[in-house]
Amino acid sequence: MVAVASRIRLEDRECPLSTTVEHVGEWWTLLILHDAFDGYTRFDQFQENLGISSSMLTARLKSLVADGLLERRPYQTNPVRHEYVLTELGRSLRPVIVALAAWGNSRLAPQDRSMILVDANSGEEVEPVVVDARTGRRLDDSDTFVFTAGPAASSAMRDRYPNGSRRRGERPRRLSTAPATAQPGGRG
């Protein structure tokens, strides 16, 4: 067995963005999830709709099942065939998929949008936004809403996000385990 290096750096393993991208950041994965939200469940449906190779689709579906985003269950016994159904965890990604599609559409003229989100009852187009559940305030202002170290944060994460306070224009500190000074011999 050959060991494969992780795509995320050791110091980023505690970052929720890095760990999320590790699970759903691959291009085909997002498209498969999008199709699952549209009601596709069977291998041949995914393959036909996406034009994805069977080997790539098999690998992505296995990964989504292993990550708990899809459940593999038989729908036919002779021969045995399986379908892939969103789990509760998988369904919880719908707002993320919707937000990504909305971001993509926001960069297009209305007549250039190939897919829009509408209210199923009225047919009216809706504009998805991310808001704070408690206050209803939009979270797209990075001066008002900032990240801070959480209760399980390492010292490196606490150094990057001290007390959640950041002055306007100040960048958060980069997570790093390497010393900031140059090493002897000109390397560093």
C-alpha positions as a printed NumPy array, in Angstrom:
array([[  0.   ,   0.   ,   0.   ],
       [  1.345,   3.427,  -0.978],
       [  0.842,   6.321,   1.421],
       [ -0.677,   9.403,  -0.161],
       [  0.174,  12.831,   1.215],
       [ -2.713,  14.883,   2.54 ],
       [ -3.705,  17.954,   0.551],
       [ -3.901,  20.125,   3.652],
       [ -0.991,  21.276,   5.722],
       [ -0.573,  19.914,   9.232],
       [ -1.135,  23.333,  10.808],
       [ -4.392,  23.796,   8.873],
       [ -5.986,  20.538,  10.025],
       [ -7.896,  22.339,  12.767],
       [ -9.213,  24.997,  10.375],
       [-12.861,  24.227,   9.514],
       [-12.428,  25.644,   6.013],
       [ -9.443,  23.411,   5.257],
       [-11.135,  20.3  ,   6.564],
       [-14.356,  21.087,   4.676],
       [-12.484,  21.595,   1.418],
       [-10.785,  18.251,   2.024],
       [-14.252,  16.617,   1.889],
       [-16.148,  18.607,  -0.73 ],
       [-13.629,  20.838,  -2.492],
       [-13.05 ,  18.606,  -5.5  ],
       [-14.885,  19.816,  -8.616],
       [-16.693,  16.55 ,  -9.424],
       [-17.773,  16.183,  -5.799],
       [-19.667,  19.474,  -5.845],
       [-21.345,  18.581,  -9.148],
       [-22.376,  15.139,  -7.85 ],
       [-23.832,  16.746,  -4.729],
       [-25.665,  19.275,  -6.891],
       [-27.169,  16.428,  -8.92 ],
       [-28.121,  14.611,  -5.703],
       [-30.008,  17.729,  -4.577],
       [-31.807,  17.635,  -7.929],
       [-32.974,  14.087,  -7.154],
       [-30.426,  11.943,  -8.965],
       [-29.588,   8.784,  -7.015],
       [-28.286,   6.2  ,  -9.464],
       [-24.83 ,   5.721, -10.887],
       [-26.014,   5.835, -14.503],
       [-27.987,   9.042, -13.847],
       [-24.933,  10.809, -12.419],
       [-22.724,   9.518, -15.225],
       [-25.105,  10.484, -18.017],
       [-25.857,  13.937, -16.622],
       [-22.262,  14.857, -15.764],
       [-20.374,  13.076, -18.534],
       [-17.943,  11.782, -15.904],
       [-15.855,   8.622, -16.396],
       [-17.047,   5.566, -14.497],
       [-13.746,   5.283, -12.609],
       [-13.877,   8.921, -11.464],
       [-17.551,   8.635, -10.507],
       [-16.877,   5.43 ,  -8.565],
       [-14.042,   7.105,  -6.648],
       [-16.076,  10.239,  -5.873],
       [-19.154,   8.25 ,  -4.758],
       [-16.999,   6.048,  -2.498],
       [-15.492,   9.179,  -0.956],
       [-18.906,  10.799,  -0.422],
       [-20.19 ,   7.609,   1.226],
       [-17.062,   7.303,   3.414],
       [-17.46 ,  10.946,   4.47 ],
       [-21.095,  10.313,   5.453],
       [-22.567,  12.684,   2.848],
       [-24.261,   9.964,   0.792],
       [-25.688,   6.603,   1.798],
       [-25.239,   3.64 ,  -0.565],
       [-28.233,   1.322,  -0.513],
       [-29.554,  -1.421,  -2.791],
       [-32.57 ,  -0.675,  -4.958],
       [-32.474,  -3.926,  -6.989],
       [-31.508,  -7.457,  -5.979],
       [-30.92 ,  -9.374,  -9.23 ],
       [-28.443,  -8.118, -10.23 ],
       [-27.671,  -6.069,  -7.14 ],
       [-27.678,  -2.358,  -7.933],
       [-27.229,   0.525,  -5.546],
       [-28.448,   4.069,  -5.299],
       [-26.769,   6.978,  -3.538],
       [-29.017,   9.033,  -1.294],
       [-28.139,  12.2  ,   0.586],
       [-27.74 ,  11.739,   4.328],
       [-28.741,  14.396,   6.825],
       [-25.117,  15.551,   6.817],
       [-25.162,  15.695,   3.025],
       [-28.438,  17.625,   2.992],
       [-26.894,  20.156,   5.364],
       [-24.57 ,  21.201,   2.513],
       [-27.44 ,  22.529,   0.387],
       [-27.061,  26.128,   1.614],
       [-23.377,  25.965,   0.658],
       [-24.186,  24.734,  -2.87 ],
       [-26.905,  27.397,  -3.189],
       [-24.491,  30.119,  -2.013],
       [-21.817,  29.009,  -4.495],
       [-24.323,  29.063,  -7.368],
       [-25.579,  32.497,  -6.277],
       [-22.017,  33.819,  -6.144],
       [-21.435,  32.516,  -9.673],
       [-24.669,  34.084, -10.933],
       [-23.867,  37.42 ,  -9.299],
       [-20.986,  37.811, -11.733],
       [-23.251,  37.301, -14.778],
       [-25.788,  39.496, -16.489],
       [-29.325,  38.191, -15.781],
       [-29.754,  37.042, -19.397],
       [-26.516,  34.987, -19.166],
       [-27.592,  32.846, -16.195],
       [-28.284,  29.229, -17.125],
       [-29.738,  28.308, -13.726],
       [-31.449,  30.454, -11.099],
       [-32.994,  29.771,  -7.703],
       [-36.72 ,  30.429,  -7.49 ],
       [-39.466,  30.095,  -4.914],
       [-41.156,  26.769,  -5.777],
       [-44.627,  28.198,  -5.07 ],
       [-44.443,  31.603,  -6.735],
       [-41.765,  30.986,  -9.361],
       [-40.106,  34.259,  -8.366],
       [-36.326,  34.417,  -8.391],
       [-34.77 ,  34.634,  -4.928],
       [-31.438,  36.071,  -3.851],
       [-29.639,  33.782,  -1.396],
       [-27.611,  35.512,   1.313],
       [-25.801,  34.238,   4.39 ],
       [-27.11 ,  35.76 ,   7.594],
       [-26.595,  35.389,  11.318],
       [-29.38 ,  33.137,  12.612],
       [-29.767,  35.186,  15.8  ],
       [-29.848,  38.722,  14.375],
       [-30.662,  38.219,  10.7  ],
       [-27.718,  40.46 ,   9.763],
       [-25.813,  39.669,   6.545],
       [-22.386,  38.149,   7.166],
       [-20.652,  39.468,   4.056],
       [-19.035,  42.418,   5.874],
       [-15.554,  41.274,   6.922],
       [-15.032,  44.389,   9.028],
       [-18.082,  43.684,  11.191],
       [-17.836,  39.897,  11.413],
       [-14.384,  38.425,  12.05 ],
       [-13.087,  35.002,  12.939],
       [-11.692,  34.353,  16.385],
       [-10.046,  31.375,  17.988],
       [-12.54 ,  28.845,  19.303],
       [-12.381,  26.846,  22.543],
       [-10.381,  23.993,  20.948],
       [ -7.917,  26.258,  19.103],
       [ -4.218,  25.466,  19.174],
       [ -1.708,  28.115,  20.149],
       [ -0.995,  28.736,  16.444],
       [ -4.7  ,  29.385,  15.802],
       [ -4.901,  31.614,  18.885],
       [ -1.906,  33.577,  17.578],
       [ -3.632,  34.019,  14.223],
       [ -6.951,  35.116,  15.742],
       [ -6.247,  36.823,  19.068],
       [ -9.544,  37.725,  20.763],
       [-11.329,  38.143,  17.429],
       [-10.227,  41.739,  17.305],
       [ -8.714,  43.017,  14.111],
       [ -8.361,  46.6  ,  13.068],
       [ -9.576,  47.651,   9.647],
       [ -7.008,  46.791,   6.985],
       [ -5.005,  44.557,   9.327],
       [ -4.512,  41.058,   7.99 ],
       [ -4.885,  38.025,  10.228],
       [ -1.605,  36.344,  11.078],
       [ -0.659,  33.38 ,   8.903],
       [ -0.673,  30.013,  10.632],
       [  2.858,  28.71 ,  10.647],
       [  4.975,  26.42 ,  12.719],
       [  8.205,  27.674,  11.112],
       [ 10.198,  30.443,  12.826],
       [  9.82 ,  33.879,  11.252],
       [ 13.567,  34.603,  11.256],
       [ 16.048,  33.629,   8.565],
       [ 18.062,  30.476,   9.095],
       [ 21.884,  30.381,   9.064],
       [ 23.302,  29.799,   5.601],
       [ 20.901,  32.134,   3.836],
       [ 17.867,  29.843,   3.867],
       [ 14.707,  30.73 ,   5.532]])
